[in-house]
Tab-separated table of C-alpha atoms and ligand atoms in Angstrom:
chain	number	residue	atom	x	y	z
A	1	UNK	CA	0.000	0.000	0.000
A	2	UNK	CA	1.586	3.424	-1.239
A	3	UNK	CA	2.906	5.302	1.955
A	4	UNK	CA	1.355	8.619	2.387
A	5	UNK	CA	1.917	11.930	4.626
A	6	UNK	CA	-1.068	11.859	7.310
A	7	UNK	CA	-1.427	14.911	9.796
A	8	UNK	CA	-3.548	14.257	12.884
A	9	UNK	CA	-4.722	16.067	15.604
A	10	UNK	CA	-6.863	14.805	18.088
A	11	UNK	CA	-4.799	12.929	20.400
A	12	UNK	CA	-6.520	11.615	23.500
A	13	UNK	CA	-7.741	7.913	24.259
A	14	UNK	CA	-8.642	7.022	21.047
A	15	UNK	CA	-6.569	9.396	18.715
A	16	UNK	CA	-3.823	8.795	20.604
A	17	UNK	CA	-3.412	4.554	19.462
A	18	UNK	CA	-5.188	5.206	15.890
A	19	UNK	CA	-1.882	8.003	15.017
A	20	UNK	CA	0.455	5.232	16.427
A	21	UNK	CA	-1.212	2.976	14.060
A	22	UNK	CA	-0.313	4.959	10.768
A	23	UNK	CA	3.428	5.319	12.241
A	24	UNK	CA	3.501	1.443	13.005
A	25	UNK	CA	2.275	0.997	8.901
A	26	UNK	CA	5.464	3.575	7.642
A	27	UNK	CA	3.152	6.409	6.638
A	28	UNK	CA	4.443	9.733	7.436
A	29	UNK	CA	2.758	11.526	10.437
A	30	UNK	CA	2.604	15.230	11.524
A	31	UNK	CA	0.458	15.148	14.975
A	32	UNK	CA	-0.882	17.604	17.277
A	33	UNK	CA	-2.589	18.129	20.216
A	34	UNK	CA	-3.435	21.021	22.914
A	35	UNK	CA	-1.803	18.387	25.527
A	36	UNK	CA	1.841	18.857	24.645
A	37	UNK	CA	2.662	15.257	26.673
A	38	UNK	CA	0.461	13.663	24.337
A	39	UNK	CA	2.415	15.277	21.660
A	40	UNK	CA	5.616	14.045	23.049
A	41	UNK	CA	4.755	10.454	23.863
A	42	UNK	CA	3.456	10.193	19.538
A	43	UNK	CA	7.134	11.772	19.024
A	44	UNK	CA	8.542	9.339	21.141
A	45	UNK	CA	6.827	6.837	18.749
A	46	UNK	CA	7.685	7.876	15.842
A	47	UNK	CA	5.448	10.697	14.546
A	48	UNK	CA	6.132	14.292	13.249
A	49	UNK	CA	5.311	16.605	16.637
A	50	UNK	CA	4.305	20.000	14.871
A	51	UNK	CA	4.157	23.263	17.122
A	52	UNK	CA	0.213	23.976	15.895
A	53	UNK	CA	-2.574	23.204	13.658
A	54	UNK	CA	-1.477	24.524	10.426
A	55	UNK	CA	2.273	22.938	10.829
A	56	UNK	CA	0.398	19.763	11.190
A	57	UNK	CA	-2.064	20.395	8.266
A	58	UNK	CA	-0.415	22.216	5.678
A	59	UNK	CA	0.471	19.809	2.171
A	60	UNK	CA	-0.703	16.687	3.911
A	61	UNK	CA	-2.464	14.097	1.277
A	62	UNK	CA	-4.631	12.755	4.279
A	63	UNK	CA	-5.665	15.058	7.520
A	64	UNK	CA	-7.139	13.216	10.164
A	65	UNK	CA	-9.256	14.677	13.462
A	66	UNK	CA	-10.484	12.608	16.508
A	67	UNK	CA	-11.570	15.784	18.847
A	68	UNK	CA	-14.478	15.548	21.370
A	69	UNK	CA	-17.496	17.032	20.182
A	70	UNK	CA	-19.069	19.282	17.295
A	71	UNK	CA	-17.855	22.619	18.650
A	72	UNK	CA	-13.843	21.525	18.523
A	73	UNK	CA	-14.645	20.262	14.692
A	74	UNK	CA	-16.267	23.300	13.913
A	75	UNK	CA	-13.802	25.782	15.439
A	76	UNK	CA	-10.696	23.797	13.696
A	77	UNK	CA	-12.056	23.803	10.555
A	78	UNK	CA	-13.921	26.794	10.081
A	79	UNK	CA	-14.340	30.287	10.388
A	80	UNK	CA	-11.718	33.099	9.802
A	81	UNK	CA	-8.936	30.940	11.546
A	82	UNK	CA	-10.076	27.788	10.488
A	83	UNK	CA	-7.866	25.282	9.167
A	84	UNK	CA	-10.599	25.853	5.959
A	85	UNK	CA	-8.113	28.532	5.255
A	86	UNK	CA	-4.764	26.762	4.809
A	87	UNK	CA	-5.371	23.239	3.894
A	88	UNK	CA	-4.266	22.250	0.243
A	89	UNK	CA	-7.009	21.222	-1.869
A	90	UNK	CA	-4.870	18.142	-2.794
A	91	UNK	CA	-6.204	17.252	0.968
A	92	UNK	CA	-8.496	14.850	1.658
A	93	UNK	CA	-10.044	15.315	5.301
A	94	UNK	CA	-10.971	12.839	7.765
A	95	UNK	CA	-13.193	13.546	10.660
A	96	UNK	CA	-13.305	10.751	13.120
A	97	UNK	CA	-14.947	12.334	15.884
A	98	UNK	CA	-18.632	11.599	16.892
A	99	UNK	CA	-20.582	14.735	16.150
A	100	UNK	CA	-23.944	15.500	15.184
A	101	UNK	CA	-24.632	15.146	11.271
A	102	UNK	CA	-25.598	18.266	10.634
A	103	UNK	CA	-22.315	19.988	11.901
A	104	UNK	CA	-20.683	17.021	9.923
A	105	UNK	CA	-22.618	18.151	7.040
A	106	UNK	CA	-21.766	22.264	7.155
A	107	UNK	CA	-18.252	21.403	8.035
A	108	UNK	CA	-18.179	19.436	4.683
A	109	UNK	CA	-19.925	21.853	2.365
A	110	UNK	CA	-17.765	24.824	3.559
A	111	UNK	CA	-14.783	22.665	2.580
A	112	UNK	CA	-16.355	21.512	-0.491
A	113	UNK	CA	-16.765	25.045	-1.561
A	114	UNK	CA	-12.779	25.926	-1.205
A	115	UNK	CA	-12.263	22.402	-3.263
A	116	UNK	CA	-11.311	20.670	-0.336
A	117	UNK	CA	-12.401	16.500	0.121
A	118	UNK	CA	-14.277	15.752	3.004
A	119	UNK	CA	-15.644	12.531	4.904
A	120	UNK	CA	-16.988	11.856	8.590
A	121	UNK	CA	-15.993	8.582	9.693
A	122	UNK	CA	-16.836	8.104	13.036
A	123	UNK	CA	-15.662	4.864	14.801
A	124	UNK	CA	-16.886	1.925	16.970
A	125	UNK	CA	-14.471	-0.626	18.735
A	126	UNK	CA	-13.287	1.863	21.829
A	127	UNK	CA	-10.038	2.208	23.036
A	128	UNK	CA	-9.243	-1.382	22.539
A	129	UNK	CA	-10.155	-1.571	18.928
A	130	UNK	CA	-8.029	1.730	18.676
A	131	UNK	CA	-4.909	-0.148	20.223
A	132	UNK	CA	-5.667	-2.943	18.286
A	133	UNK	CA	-6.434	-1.550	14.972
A	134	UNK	CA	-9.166	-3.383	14.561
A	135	UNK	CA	-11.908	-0.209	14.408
A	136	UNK	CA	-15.227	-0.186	12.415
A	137	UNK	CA	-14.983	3.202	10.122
A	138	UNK	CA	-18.756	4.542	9.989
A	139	UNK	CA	-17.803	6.431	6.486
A	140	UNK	CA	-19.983	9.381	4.907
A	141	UNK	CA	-18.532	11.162	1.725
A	142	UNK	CA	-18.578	10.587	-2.234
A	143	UNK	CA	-17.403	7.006	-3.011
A	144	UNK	CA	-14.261	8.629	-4.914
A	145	UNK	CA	-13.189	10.001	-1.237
A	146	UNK	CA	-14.207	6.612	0.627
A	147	UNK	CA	-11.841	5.159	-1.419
A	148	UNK	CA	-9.672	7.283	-0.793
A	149	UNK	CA	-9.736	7.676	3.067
A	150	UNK	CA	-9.541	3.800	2.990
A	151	UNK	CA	-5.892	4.023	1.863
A	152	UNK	CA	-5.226	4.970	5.260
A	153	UNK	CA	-8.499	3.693	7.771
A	154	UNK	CA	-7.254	0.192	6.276
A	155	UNK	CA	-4.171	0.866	8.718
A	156	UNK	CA	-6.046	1.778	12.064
A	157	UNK	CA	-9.653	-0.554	10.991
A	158	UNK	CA	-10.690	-3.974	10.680
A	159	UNK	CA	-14.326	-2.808	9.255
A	160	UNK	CA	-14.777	0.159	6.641
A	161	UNK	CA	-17.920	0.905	5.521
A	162	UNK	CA	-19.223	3.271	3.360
A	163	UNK	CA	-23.047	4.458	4.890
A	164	UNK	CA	-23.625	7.214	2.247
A	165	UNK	CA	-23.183	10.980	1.872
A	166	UNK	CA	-21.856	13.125	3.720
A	167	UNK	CA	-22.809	12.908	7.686
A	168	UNK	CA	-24.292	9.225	6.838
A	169	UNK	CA	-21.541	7.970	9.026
A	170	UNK	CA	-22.436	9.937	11.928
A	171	UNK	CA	-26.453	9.067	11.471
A	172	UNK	CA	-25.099	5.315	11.505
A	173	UNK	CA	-22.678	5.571	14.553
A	174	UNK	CA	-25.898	7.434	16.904
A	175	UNK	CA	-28.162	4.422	15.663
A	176	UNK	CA	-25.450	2.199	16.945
A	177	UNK	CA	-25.149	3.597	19.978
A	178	UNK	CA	-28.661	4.632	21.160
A	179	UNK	CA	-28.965	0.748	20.459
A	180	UNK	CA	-25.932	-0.362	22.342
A	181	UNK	CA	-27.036	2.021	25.346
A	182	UNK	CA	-30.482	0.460	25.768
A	183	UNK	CA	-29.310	-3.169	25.530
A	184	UNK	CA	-26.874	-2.424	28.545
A	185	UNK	CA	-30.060	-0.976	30.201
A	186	UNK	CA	-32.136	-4.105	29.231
A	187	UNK	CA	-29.272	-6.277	30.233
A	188	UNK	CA	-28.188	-4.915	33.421
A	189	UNK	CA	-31.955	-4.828	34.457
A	190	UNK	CA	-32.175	-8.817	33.670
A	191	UNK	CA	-29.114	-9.609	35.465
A	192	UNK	CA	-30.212	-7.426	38.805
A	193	UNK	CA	-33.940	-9.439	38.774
A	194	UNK	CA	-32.283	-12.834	38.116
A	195	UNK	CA	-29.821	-11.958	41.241
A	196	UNK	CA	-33.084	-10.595	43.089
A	197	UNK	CA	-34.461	-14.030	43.022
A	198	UNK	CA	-31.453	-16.070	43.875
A	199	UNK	CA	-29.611	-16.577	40.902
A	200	UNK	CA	-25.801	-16.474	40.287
A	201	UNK	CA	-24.954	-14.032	37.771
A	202	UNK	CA	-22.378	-15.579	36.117
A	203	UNK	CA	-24.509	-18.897	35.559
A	204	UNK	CA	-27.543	-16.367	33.992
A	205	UNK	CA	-25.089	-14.733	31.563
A	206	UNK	CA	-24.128	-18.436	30.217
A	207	UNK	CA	-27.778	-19.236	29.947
A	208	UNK	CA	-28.939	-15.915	28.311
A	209	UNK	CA	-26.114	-15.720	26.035
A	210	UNK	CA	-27.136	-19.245	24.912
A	211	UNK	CA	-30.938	-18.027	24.622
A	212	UNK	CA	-32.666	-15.395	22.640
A	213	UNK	CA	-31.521	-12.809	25.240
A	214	UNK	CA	-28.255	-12.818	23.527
A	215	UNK	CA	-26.721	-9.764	22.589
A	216	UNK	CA	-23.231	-8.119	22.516
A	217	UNK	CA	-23.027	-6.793	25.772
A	218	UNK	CA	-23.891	-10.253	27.411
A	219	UNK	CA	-20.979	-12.086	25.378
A	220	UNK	CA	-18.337	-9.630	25.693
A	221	UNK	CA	-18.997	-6.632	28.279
A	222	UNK	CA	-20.942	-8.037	31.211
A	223	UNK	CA	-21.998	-4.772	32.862
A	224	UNK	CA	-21.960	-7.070	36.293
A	225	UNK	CA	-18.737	-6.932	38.465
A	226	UNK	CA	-17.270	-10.812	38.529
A	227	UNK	CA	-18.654	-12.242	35.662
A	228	UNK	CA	-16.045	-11.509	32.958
A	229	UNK	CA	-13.101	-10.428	34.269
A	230	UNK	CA	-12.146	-8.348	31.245
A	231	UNK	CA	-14.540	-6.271	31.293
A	232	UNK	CA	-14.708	-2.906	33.112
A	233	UNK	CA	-17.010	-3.866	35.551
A	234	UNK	CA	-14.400	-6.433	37.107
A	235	UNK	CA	-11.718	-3.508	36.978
A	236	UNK	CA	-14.335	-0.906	39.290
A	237	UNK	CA	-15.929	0.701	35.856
A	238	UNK	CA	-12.648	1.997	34.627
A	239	UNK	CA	-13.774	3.033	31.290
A	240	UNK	CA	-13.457	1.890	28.497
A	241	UNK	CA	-16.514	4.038	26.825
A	242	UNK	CA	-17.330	6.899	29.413
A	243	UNK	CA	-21.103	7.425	30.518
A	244	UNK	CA	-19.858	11.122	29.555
A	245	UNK	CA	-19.724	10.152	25.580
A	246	UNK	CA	-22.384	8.009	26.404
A	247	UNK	CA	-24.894	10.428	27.217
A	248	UNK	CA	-23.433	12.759	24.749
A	249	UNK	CA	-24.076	10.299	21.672
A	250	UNK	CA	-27.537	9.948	23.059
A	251	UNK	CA	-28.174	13.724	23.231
A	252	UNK	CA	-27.144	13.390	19.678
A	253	UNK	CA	-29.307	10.455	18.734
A	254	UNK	CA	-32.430	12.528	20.069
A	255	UNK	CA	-31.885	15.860	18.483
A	256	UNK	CA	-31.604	13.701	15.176
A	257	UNK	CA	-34.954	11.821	16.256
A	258	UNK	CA	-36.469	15.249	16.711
A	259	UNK	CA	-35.507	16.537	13.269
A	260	UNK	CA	-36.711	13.244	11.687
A	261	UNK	CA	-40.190	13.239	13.419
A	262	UNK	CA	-39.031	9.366	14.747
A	263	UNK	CA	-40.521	7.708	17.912
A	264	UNK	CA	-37.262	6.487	19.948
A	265	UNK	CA	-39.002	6.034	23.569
A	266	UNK	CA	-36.181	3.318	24.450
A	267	UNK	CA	-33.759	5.836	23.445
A	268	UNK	CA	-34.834	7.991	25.546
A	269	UNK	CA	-35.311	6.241	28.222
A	270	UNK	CA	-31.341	5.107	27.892
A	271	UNK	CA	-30.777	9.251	27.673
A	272	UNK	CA	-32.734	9.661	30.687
A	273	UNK	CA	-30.792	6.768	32.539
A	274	UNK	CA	-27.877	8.121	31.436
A	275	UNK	CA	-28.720	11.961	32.637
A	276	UNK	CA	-29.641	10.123	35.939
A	277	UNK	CA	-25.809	8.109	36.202
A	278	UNK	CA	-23.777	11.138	35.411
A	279	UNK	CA	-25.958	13.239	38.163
A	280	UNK	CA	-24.860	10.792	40.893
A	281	UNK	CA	-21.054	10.867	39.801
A	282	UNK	CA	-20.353	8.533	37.348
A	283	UNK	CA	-19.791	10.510	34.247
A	284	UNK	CA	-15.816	9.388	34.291
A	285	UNK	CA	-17.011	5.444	34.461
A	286	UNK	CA	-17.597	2.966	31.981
A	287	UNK	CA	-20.859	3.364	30.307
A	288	UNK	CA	-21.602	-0.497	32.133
A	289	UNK	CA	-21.700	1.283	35.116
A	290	UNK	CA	-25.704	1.990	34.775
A	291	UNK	CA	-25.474	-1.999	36.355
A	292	UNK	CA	-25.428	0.357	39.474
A	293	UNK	CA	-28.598	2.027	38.736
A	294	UNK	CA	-30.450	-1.105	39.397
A	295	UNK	CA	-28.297	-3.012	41.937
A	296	UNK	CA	-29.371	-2.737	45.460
B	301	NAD	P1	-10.345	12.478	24.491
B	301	NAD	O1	-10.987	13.569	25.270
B	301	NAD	O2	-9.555	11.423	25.190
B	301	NAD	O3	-9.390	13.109	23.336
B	301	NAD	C1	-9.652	14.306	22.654
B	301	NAD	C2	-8.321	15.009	22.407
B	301	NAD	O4	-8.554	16.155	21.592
B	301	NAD	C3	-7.635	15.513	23.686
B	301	NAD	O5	-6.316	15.008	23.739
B	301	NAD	C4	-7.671	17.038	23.532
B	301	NAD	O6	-6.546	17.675	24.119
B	301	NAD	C5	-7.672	17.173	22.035
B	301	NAD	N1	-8.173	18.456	21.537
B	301	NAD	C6	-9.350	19.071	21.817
B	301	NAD	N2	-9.467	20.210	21.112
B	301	NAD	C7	-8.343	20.327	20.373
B	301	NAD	C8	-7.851	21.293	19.439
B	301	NAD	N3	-8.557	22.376	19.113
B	301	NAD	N4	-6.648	21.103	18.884
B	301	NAD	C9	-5.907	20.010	19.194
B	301	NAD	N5	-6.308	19.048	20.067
B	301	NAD	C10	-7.503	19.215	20.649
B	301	NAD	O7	-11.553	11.817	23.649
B	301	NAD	P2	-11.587	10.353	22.981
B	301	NAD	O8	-12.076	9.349	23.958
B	301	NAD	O9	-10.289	10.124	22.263
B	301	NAD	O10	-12.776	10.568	21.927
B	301	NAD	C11	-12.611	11.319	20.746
B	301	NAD	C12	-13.876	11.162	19.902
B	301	NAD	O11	-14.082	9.768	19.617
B	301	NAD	C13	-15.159	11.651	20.599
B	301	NAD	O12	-15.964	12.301	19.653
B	301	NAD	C14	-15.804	10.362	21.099
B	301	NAD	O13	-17.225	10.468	21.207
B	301	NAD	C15	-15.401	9.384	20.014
B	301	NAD	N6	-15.333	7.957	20.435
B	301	NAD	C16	-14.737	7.612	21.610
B	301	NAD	C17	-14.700	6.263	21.974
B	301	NAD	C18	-14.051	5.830	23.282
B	301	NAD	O14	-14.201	4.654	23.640
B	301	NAD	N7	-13.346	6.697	23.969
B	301	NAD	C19	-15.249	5.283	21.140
B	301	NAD	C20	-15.813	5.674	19.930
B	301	NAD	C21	-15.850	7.025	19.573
């Protein structure tokens, strides 16, 4: 696979392993990040360290974010000091960063309309599937650009798929995840009733996961402490997926509800649920931690 010049900013939990992924394949990469250690330890690595945005954007054939939320993406990008400003139009952009579709969307047009290529491609796997390399790439974008980005997601992804236009990827990941929040719900609510009347947990995860109750969270992220001793319930809810992100994919998943006219009650229960756990504390945990909404 040709090697290519890659700048990336964006370099916390999950940015941070994905950038040391494209050193580990021989691509070139310029990184930054407002956390000058994080900076340093990519350097340390491997990577370019540049001394701000532009350094690390500036005649790169592939620039990659992984930033929190909407507002970071926005600011980077556009506006009068916006990267939208200084990026070659040779430049394909990747945003990896979980943001509402519509922000995904203006982002891309604005960029469109200096000739710049844009796609979201917001991930699923978590911190371990960023260490790993084994991601799923939710891709929106013109197939021309997916093909594109895929020269270098291929490096840092197990699973690329292409969802459709432009903020298609994010649509997909907030489907995924309003569904992944309300089958922790639904399975930490199970597993408190079947302990309730006397059972061992560890004995009703075999049997669900062997019935029709199976589902991903039972087979590989038991939300009860003891049953699977990977997961972040056996390590005190170290996370992991934060309730934080959690509830902020959900607030996400129920603005775009609201602008489709869709019925999500379930979803917003799980928002609700999720409101309620960061309230009492636990925005820093594992999003399995809602297990301790129902335990007694
Ligand atoms: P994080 O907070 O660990 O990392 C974000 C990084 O961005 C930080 O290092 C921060 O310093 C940096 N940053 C913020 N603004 C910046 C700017 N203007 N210039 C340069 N650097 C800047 O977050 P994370 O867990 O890596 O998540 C990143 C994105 O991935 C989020 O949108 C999240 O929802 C999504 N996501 C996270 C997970 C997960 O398991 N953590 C899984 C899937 C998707």
């Amino acid at each position: 696979m040709a090697k290519l010049t890659i700048g990336f900013i964006g370099l916390g939990n999950m940015g941070g392993p994905m950038a040391a992924n494209l050193v580990n394949a021989g691509h070139t990469v310029r990184v930054f990040d407002l956390n000058k250690a994080a900076v340093s330890e990519l350097e340390a690595k491997g990577a370019m360290a540049a001394s701000d945005a532009a350094e690390c954007a500036i005649g790169v054939d592939i620039f990659i974010s992984m930033l929190p939320a909407s507002k970071h993406v926005k600011s980077l990008y556009l506006g009068e000091t916006g990267l939208i400003n200084l990026l070659d139009s040779k430049t394909l952009v990747i945003d990896c960063s979980t943001i509402d579709a519509e922000s995904a969307r203006q982002v891309g047009i604005e960029l469109a309309q200096k000739g710049i290529d844009f796609v979201d491609a917001p991930v699923s796997g978590g911190v371990a599937g960023a260490t790993a390399g084994t991601l799923t790439f939710i891709v929106g974008g013109e197939h021309r650009h997916f093909e594109k980005a895929k020269l270098a997601l291929v490096d840092m992804g197990k699973n690329i798929f292409h969802a459709g236009d432009i903020g298609a990827g994010q649509v997909a990941k907030i489907c995924n995840n309003m569904l992944l929040s309300i089958l922790m719900a639904g399975t930490s609510e199970a597993l408190q009733m079947g302990i309730n009347n006397g059972l061992d947990p560890k004995v009703l995860s075999d049997i669900m996961t062997a019935s029709s109750g199976r589902n991903w969270t039972l087979e590989l992220y038991n939300p009860c402490p003891g049953v699977m001793e990977t997961a972040p319930a056996s390590n005190d809810y170290k996370p992991g997926f934060m309730v934080d992100l959690m509830a902020k994919d959900l607030g996400l998943a129920m603005e775009a509800a609201q602008q489709s006219n869709s019925s999500t009650p379930m979803g917003s229960m799980a928002k609700n649920l999720y409101t309620m756990l960061q309230h009492q504390g636990a925005g820093s945990d594992d999003f399995s931690a809602i297990f301790k909404l129902f335990s007694k």
